[in-house]
Coordinates of C-alpha atoms and ligand atoms in Angstrom, one line a residue:
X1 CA 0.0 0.0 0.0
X2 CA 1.3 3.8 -0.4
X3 CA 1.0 5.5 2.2
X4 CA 1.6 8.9 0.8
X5 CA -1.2 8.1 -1.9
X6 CA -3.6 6.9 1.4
X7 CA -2.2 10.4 3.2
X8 CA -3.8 11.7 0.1
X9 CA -7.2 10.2 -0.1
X10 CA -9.5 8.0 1.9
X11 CA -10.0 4.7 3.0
X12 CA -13.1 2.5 3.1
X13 CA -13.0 -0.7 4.6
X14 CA -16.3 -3.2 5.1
X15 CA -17.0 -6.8 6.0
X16 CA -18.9 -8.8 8.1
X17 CA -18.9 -9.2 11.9
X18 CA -15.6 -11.4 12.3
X19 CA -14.5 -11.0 8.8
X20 CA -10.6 -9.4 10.4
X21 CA -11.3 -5.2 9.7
X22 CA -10.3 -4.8 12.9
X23 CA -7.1 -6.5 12.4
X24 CA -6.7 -5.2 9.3
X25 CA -6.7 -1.6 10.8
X26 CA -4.6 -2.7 13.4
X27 CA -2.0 -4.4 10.5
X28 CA -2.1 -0.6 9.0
X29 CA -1.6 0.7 12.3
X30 CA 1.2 -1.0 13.6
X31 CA 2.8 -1.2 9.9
X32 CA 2.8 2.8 9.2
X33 CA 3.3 4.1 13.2
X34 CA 6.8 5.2 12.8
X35 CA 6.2 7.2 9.2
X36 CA 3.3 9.2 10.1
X37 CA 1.2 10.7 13.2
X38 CA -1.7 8.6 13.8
X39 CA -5.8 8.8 16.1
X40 CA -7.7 5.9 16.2
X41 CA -11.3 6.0 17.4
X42 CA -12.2 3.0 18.8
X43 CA -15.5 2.3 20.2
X44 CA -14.8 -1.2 21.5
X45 CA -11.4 -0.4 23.3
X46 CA -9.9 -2.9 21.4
X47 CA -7.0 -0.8 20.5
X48 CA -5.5 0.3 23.5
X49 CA -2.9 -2.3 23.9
X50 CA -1.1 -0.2 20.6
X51 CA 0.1 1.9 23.4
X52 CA 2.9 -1.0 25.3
X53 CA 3.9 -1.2 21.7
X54 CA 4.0 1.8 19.5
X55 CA 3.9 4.7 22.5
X56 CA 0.3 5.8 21.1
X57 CA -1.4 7.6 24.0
X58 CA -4.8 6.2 25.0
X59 CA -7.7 9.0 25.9
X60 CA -10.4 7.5 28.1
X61 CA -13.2 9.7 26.5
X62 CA -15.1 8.4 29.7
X63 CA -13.0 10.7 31.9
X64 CA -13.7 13.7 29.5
X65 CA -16.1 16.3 28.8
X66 CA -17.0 17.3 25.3
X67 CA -15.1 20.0 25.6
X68 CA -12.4 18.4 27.0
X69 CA -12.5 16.3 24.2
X70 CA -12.2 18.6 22.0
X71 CA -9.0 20.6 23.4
X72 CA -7.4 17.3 23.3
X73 CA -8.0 17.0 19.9
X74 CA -6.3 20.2 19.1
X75 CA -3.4 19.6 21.3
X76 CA -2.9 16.4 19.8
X77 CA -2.3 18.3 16.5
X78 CA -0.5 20.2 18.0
X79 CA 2.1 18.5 19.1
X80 CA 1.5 15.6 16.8
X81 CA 1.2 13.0 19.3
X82 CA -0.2 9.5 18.2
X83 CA -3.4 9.3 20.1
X84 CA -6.3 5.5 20.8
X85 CA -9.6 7.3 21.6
X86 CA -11.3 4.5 23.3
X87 CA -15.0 5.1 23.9
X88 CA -15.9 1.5 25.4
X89 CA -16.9 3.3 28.9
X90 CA -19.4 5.1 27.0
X91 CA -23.5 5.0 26.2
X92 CA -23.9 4.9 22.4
X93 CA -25.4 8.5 22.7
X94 CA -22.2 9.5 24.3
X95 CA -19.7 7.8 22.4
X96 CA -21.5 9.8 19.1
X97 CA -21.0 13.4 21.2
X98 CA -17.3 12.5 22.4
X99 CA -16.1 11.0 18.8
X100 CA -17.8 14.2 17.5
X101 CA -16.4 16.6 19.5
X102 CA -12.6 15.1 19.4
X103 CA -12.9 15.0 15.3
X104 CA -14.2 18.3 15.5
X105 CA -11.2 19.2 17.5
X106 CA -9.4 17.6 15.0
X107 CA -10.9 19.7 12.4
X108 CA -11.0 22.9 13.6
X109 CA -7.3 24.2 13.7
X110 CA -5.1 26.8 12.7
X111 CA -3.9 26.2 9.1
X112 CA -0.2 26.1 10.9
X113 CA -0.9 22.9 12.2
X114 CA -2.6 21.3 9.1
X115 CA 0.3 18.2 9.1
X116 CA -0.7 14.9 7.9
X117 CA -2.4 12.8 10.6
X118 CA -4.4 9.2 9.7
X119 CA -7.8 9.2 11.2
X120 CA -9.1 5.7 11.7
X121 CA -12.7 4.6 13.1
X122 CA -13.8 1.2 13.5
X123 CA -17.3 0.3 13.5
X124 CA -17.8 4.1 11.3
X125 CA -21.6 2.9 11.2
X126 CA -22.3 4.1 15.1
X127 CA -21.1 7.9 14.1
X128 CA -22.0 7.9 10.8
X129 CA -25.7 6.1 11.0
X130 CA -27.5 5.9 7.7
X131 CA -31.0 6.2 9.6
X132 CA -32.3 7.5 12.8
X133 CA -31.8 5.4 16.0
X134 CA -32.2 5.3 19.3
X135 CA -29.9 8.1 19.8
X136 CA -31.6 12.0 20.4
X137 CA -31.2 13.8 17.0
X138 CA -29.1 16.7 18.2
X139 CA -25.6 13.7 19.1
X140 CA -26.5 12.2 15.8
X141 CA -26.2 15.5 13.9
X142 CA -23.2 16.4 15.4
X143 CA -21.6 13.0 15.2
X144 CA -22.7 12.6 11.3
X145 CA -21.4 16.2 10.8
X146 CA -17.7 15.4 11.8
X147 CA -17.6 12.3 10.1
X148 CA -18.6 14.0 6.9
X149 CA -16.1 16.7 7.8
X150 CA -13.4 14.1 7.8
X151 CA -13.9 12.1 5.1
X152 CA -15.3 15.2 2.7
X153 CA -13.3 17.8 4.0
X154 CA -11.1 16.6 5.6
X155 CA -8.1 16.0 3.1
X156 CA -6.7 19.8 2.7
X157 CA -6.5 20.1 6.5
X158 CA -4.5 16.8 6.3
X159 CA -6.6 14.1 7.6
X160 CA -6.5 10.8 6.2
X161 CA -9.5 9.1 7.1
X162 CA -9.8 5.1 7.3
X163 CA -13.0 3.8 7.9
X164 CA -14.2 0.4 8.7
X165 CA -17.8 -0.9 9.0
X166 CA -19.4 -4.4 9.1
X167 CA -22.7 -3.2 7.3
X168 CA -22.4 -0.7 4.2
X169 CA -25.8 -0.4 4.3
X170 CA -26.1 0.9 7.5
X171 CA -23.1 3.6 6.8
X172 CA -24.6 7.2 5.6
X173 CA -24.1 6.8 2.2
X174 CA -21.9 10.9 1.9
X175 CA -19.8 9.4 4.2
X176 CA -18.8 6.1 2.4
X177 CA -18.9 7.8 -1.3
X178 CA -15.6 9.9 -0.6
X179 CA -13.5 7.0 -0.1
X180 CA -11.7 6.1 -3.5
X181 CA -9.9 3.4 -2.1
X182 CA -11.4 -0.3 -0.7
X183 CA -10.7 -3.4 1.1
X184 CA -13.7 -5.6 1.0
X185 CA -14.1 -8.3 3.4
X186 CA -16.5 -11.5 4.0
X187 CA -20.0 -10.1 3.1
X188 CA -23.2 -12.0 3.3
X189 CA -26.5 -9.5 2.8
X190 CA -27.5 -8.9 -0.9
X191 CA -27.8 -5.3 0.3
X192 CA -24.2 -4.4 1.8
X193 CA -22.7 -6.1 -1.5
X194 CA -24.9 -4.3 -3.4
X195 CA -23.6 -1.3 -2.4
X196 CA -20.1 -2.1 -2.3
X197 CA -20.8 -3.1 -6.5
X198 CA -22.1 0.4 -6.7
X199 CA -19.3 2.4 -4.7
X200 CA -16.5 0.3 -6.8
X201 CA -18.0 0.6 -10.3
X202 CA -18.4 -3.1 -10.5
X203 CA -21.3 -5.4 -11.6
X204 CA -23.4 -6.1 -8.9
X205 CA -22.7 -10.2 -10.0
X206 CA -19.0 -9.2 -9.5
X207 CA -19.7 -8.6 -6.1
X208 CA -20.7 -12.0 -5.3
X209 CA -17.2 -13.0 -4.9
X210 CA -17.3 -11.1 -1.6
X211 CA -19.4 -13.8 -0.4
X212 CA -16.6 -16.1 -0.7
X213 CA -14.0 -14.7 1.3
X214 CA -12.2 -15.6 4.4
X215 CA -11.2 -14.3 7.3
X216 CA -8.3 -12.2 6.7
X217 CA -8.7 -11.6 2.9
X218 CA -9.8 -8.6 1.0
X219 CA -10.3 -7.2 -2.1
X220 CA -8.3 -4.5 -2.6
X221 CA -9.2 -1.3 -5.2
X222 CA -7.6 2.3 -5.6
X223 CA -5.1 4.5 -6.1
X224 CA -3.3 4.1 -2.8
X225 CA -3.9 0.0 -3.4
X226 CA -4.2 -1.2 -7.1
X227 CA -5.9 0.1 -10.4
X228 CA -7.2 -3.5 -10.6
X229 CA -9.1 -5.4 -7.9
X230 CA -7.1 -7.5 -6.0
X231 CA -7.4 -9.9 -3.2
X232 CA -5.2 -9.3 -0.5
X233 CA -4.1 -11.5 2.8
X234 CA -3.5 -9.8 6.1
X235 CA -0.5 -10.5 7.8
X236 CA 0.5 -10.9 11.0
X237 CA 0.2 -8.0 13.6
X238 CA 2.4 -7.5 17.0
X239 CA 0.0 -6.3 19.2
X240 CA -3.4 -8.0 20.5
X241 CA -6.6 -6.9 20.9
X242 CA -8.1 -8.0 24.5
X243 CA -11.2 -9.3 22.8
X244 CA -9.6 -11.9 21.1
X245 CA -11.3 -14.7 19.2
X246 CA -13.7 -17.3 20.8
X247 CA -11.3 -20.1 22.5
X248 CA -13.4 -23.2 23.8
X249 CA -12.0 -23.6 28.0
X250 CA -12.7 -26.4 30.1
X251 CA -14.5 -25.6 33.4
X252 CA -13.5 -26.2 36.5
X253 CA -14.1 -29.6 38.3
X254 CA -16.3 -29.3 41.3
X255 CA -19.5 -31.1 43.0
X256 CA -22.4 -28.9 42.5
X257 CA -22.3 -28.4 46.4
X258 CA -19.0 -27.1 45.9
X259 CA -20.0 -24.6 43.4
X260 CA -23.0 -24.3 45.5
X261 CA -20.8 -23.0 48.7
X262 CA -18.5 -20.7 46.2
X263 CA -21.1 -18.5 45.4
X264 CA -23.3 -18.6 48.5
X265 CA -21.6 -18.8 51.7
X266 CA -20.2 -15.6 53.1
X267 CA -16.8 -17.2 54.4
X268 CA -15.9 -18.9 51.3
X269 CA -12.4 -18.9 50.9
X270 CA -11.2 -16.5 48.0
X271 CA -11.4 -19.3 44.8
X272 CA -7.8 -19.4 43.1
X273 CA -7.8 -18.4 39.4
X274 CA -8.6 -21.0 37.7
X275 CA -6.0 -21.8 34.9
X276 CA -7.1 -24.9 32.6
X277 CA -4.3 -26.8 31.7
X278 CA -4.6 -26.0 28.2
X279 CA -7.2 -25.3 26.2
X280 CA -9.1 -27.6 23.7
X281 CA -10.0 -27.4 20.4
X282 CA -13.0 -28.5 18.6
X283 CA -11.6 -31.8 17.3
X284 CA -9.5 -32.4 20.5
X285 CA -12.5 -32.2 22.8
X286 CA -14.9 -34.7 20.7
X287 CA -11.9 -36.8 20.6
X288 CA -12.4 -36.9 24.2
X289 CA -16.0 -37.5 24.8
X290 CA -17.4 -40.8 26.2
X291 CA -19.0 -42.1 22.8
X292 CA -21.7 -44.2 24.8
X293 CA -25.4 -42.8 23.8
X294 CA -26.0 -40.1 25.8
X295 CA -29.7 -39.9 26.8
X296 CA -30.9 -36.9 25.1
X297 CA -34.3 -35.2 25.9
X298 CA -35.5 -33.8 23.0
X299 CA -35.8 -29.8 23.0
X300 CA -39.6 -30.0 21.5
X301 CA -40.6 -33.3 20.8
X302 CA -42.4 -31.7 17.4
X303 CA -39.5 -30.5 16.2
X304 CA -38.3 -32.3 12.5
X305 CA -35.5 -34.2 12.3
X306 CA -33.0 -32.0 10.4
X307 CA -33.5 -33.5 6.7
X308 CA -29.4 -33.0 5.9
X309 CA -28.7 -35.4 9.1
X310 CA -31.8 -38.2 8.1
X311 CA -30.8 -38.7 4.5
X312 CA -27.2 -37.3 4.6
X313 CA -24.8 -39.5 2.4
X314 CA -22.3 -39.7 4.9
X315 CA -22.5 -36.7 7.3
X316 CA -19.0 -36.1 8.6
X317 CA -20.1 -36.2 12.1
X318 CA -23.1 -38.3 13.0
X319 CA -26.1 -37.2 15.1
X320 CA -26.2 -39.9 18.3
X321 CA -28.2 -42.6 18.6
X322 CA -31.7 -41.9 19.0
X323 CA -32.3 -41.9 22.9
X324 CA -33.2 -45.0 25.2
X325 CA -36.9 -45.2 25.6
X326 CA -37.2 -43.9 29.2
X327 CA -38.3 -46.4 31.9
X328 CA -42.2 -45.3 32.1
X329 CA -43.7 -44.8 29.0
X330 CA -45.7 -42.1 29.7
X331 CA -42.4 -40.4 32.1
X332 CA -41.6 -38.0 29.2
X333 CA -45.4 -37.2 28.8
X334 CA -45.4 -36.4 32.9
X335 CA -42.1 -34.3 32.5
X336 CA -43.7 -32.0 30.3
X337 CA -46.4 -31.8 32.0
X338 CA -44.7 -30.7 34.7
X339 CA -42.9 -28.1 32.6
X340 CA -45.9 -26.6 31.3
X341 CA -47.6 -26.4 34.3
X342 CA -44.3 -24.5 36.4
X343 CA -43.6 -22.1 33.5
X344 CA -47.2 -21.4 33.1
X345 CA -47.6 -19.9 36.4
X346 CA -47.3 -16.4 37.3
X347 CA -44.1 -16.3 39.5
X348 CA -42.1 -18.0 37.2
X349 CA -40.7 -14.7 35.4
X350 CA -37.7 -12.8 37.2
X351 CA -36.9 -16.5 38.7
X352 CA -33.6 -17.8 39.1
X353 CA -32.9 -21.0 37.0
X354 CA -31.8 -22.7 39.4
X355 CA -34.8 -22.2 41.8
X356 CA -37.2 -22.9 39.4
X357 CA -35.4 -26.2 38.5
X358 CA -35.1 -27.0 42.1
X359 CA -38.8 -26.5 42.4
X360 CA -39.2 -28.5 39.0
X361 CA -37.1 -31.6 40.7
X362 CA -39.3 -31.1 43.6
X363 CA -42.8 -31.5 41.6
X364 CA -41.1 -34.4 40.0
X365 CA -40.4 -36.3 43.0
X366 CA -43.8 -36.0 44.4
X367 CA -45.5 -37.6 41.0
X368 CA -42.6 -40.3 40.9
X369 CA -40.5 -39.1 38.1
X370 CA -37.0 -38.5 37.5
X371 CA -36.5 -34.9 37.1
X372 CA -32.9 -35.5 36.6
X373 CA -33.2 -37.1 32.9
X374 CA -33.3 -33.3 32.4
X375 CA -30.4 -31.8 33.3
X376 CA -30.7 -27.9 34.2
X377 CA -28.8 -27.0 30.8
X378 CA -31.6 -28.5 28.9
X379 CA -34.1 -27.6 31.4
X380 CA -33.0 -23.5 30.8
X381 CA -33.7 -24.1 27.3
X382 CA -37.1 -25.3 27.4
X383 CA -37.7 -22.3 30.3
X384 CA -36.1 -19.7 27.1
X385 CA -38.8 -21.2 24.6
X386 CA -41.5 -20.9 27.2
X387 CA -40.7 -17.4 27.8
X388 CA -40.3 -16.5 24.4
X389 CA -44.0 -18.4 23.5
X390 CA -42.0 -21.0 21.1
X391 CA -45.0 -23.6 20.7
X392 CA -44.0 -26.7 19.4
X393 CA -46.2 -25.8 16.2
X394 CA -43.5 -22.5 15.5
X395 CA -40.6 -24.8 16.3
X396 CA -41.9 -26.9 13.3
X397 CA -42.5 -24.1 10.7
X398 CA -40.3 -24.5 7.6
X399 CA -36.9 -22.2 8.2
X400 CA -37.7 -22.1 12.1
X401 CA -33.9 -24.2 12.6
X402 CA -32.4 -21.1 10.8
X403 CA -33.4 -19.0 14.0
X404 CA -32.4 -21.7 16.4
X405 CA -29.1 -22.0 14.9
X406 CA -28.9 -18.2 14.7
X407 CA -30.0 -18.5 18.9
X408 CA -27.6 -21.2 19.6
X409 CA -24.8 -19.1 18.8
X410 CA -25.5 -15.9 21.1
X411 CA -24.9 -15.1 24.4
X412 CA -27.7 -16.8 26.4
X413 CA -29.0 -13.3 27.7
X414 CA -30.2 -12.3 23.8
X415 CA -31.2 -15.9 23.0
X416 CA -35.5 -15.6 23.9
X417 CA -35.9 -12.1 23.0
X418 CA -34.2 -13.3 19.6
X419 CA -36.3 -16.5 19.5
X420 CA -39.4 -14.1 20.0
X421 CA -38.7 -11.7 17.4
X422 CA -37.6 -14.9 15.1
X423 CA -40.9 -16.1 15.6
X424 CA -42.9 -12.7 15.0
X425 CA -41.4 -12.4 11.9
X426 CA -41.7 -15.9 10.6
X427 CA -45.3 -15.8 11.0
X428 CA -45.0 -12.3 9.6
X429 CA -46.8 -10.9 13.5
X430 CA -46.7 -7.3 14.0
X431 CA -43.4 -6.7 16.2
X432 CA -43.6 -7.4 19.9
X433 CA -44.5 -4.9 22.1
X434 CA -42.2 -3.6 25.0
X435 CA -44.6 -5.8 27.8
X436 CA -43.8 -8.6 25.4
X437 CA -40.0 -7.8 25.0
X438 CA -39.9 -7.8 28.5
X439 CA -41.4 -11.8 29.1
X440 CA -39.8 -12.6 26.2
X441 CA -36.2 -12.1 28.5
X442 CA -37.9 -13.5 31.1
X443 CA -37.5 -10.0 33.1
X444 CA -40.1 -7.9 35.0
X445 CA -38.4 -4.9 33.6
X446 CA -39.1 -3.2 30.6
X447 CA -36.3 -0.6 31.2
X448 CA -33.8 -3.7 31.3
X449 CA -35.6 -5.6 28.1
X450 CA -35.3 -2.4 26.2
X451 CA -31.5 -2.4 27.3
X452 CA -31.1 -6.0 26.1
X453 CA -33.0 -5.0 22.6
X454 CA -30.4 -2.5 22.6
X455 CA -27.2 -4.2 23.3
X456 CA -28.3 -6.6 20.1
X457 CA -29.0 -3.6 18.1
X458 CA -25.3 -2.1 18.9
X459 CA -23.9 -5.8 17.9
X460 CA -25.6 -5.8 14.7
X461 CA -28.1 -8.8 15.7
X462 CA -31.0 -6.7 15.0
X463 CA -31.8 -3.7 13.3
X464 CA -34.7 -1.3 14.5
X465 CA -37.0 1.1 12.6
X466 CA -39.7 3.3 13.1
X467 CA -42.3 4.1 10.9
X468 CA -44.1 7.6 10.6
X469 CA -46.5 6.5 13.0
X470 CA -44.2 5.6 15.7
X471 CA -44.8 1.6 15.0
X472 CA -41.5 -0.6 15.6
X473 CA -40.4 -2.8 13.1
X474 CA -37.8 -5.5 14.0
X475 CA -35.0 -6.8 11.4
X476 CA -33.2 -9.9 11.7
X477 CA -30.5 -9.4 9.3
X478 CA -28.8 -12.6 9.7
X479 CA -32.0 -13.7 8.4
X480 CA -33.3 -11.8 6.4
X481 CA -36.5 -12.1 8.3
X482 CA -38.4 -8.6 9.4
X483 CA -41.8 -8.7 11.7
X484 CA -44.5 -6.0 10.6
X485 CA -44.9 -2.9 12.2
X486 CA -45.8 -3.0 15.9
X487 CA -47.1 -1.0 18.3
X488 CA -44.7 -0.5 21.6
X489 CA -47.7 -0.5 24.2
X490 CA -50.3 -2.5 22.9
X491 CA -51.8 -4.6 24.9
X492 CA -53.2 -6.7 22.3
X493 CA -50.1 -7.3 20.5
X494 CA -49.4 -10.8 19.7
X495 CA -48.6 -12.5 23.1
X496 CA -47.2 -15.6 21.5
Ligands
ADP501 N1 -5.4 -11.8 8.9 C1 -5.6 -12.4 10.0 N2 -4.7 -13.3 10.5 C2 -4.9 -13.9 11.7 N3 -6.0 -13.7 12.5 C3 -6.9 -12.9 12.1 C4 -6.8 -12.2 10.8 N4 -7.9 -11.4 10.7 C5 -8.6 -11.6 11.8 N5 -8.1 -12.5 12.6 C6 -8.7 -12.9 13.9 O1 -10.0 -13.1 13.7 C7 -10.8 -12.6 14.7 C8 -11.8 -11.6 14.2 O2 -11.2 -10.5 13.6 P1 -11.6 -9.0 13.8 O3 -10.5 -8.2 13.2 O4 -11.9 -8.7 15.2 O5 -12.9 -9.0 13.0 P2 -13.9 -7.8 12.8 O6 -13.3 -6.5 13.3 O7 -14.1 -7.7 11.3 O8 -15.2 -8.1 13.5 C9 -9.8 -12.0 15.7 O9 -9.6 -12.9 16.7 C10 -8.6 -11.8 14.9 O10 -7.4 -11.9 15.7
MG502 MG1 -13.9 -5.3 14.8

């Protein structure tokens, strides 16, 4: 890459969730630090750890005001300091006003100190939204305005802006069309890689080699780059970011009593950090599972068999053995009776899991069943459906394991409230109302529901619109499912 032609135009950088921007940036970071005066705004504080390495000097825009912010800025023009603006302390709202103000700061200087600096923001999307969010209009304005500054205006003043967003579509589209040079990354909506064909001049089937990509590879276009697209491999980078990639871990041994006195009793000795003695990969830990047939409980007993697994021609890694009919025939039958009848009752929401399962072993033991073919992993998952209103008959719709999958892989606080929504918009159901969001997380707050809603919106899980007449509409993006409009308070809103 030349970095005197990047110093002299504008970078735009896009791929999904996971597809490596972020260590891309870091890569450019690291590999230019010593040639020219760098500010990286970095909502996620991933990029702090530059600072051990390359001397940059990290600004806590928690600690700040706005206006402190922006006299930061200036000074760090001024004496050309490399600077990490890390914003992860931060509410959205705030993080828009403080990356605002400190690229306003930026901006706004005396001609005498118009040097060349590299402006990079990760995650550009949260300053630069292409539609109205959460956020009050006023720290949207002001954040959008200095975006545009920087990437429109930005270049006779001397800032080089790089930009990096996982959804194109969701980048104001003034803000992306300055860049004139690209990396593209892993992209799987039709609508991000239609825009990225229309912002590189390429035919929109072109852009369906995006689709293809792996982690760490992008297609590269522009003067600073290449005249032709090329793909390009990452290297390696010297510094880490503290999120780091998912790494399976083994948990500590201990009797549940033990666990049991760790968390409860007030005396408990302080636990020693755990360190595992290495940790597993995927093949390494089935390697050491016990391959006798595990007696699985079913999540819904409607639920199809997954069609790829019954007929597969050789499925590299087999489903188990269907499970050993249980002792009593009808002891499955009772279980879920039991189920039904515990999360069907009022005081279930706001509930520990653990209570309620105690309570469920309980009601088990007084009509002679064994509670404990369902351990309290499965037994949370059927109390996430219940909450969420999955009925056996929406666990069977066509495209309803598309969702589950989509579940499965998030953190277990988002996983009902996604399974709701997932559900609304399969059955094409206005969007849930906030009462609904809410039970749906199994909560008694609608304050905390909303904040959960919210969390997924800032990781790109969902997306969130209103229409004219203040109705909600919930995307999915991942797949491509959207519920209608909703209305927030209604009390007749679909109740699952
Ligand atoms: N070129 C690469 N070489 C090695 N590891 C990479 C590369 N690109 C990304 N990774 C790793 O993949 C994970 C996700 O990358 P990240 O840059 O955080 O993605 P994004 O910012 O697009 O969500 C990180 O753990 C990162 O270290
Ligand atoms: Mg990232």
């Amino acid at each position: 890459m030349s970095l005197e032609e990047l110093l002299a135009t504008r970078l735009l950088v896009q791929g999904n969730s996971g597809s490596g921007k972020s260590h891309l940036l870091r890569r450019l970071i690291e590999q230019s630090a010593h040639a020219v005066q760098q500010v990286v705004i970095d909502p996620e504080g991933d990029f702090a750890s530059l600072a051990q390495v390359f001397g940059h000097v990290v600004v806590d825009a928690a600690a700040q005001s706005e206006n402190g912010m922006r006299q930061i800025a200036s000074r760090t023009r001024q004496s050309r300091v490399s600077v990490v603006v890390t914003l992860e302390n931060l509410d959205t709202e705030r993080q828009m006003r403080h990356a605002g103000a400190f690229l306003n700061g930026l901006f706004d200087i005396d001609r005498e100190f118009w040097t060349p600096i590299l402006v990079v923001v990760d995650e550009a999307q949260l300053f630069a939204p292409a539609v109205a969010g959460e956020v009050s209009d006023d720290a949207r304005k002001a954040s959008l305005e200095a975006m545009t500054n920087l990437m429109c205006r930005g270049r006779k003043r001397g800032l080089a802006g790089i930009i990096a967003t996982q959804r194109l579509a969701k980048l104001a589209k003034n803000v992306a069309a300055e860049a004139s040079n690209f990396l593209m990354g892993r992209t799987f909506l039709d609508i991000d890689m239609q825009r990225a064909a229309d912002l590189l001049g390429i035919d929109r089937r072109q852009a369906e080699v995006f689709r293809d990509l792996e982690r760490g590879r992008f297609v590269g276009l522009g003067p600073a780059l290449s005249r032709r697209p090329v793909t390009i491999a990452i290297g390696e980078v010297k510094t880490h970011s503290h999120a780091g990639g998912a790494k399976l871990l083994p948990l500590p041994e201990m009797t549940r009593e033990e666990a049991k006195g760790l968390l409860f009793q007030s005396n408990a000795p302080q636990t020693p950090r755990y360190v595992p003695e290495q940790a597993l990969g995927t093949e390494a830990l089935l390697e050491t599972l016990d391959h006798a047939p595990a007696v699985v409980v079913p999540l819904l007993a409607a639920a199809e068999p997954r069609p790829d697994l019954a007929a597969g021609s050789e499925p590299e890694f087999r489903a188990p053995e269907p499970p050993p009919a249980l002792p009593e025939a009808n002891q499955g039958g009772g279980i879920e009776a039991v189920l039904d009848q515990l999360f069907g009752e009022e005081g279930a929401i706001g509930r520990s899991v653990s209570s309620l399962y105690d309570e469920f072993l309980a009601r088990c033991r007084t009509r002679r069943l064994s509670g404990r073919v369902l351990d309290i992993v499965h037994f949370r998952r059927k109390l996430v459906l219940a909450q969420a209103g999955i009925t056996a008959s929406i666990a069977a719709l066509a495209g309803w394991d598309l969702a589950q999958a989509q579940a499965n892989a998030l953190d277990e606080q988002f996983q009902g409230l996604f399974l709701h929504l997932a559900a609304a918009a399969l059955q094409e159901l206005p969007c849930p109302s906030d009462a609904m969001i809410a039970q749906a997380c199994g909560s008694h707050s609608q304050r905390r529901a909303l904040g959960v809603l919210t969390r997924m919106q800032q990781m790109g899980v969902v997306e969130i619109y209103e229409e004219l007449n203040g109705q909600r509409v919930v995307v999915l993006p991942g797949l491509q499912w959207r519920t209608a409009p909703g209305h927030t308070s209604d009390p007749l809103a679909w109740s699952g």
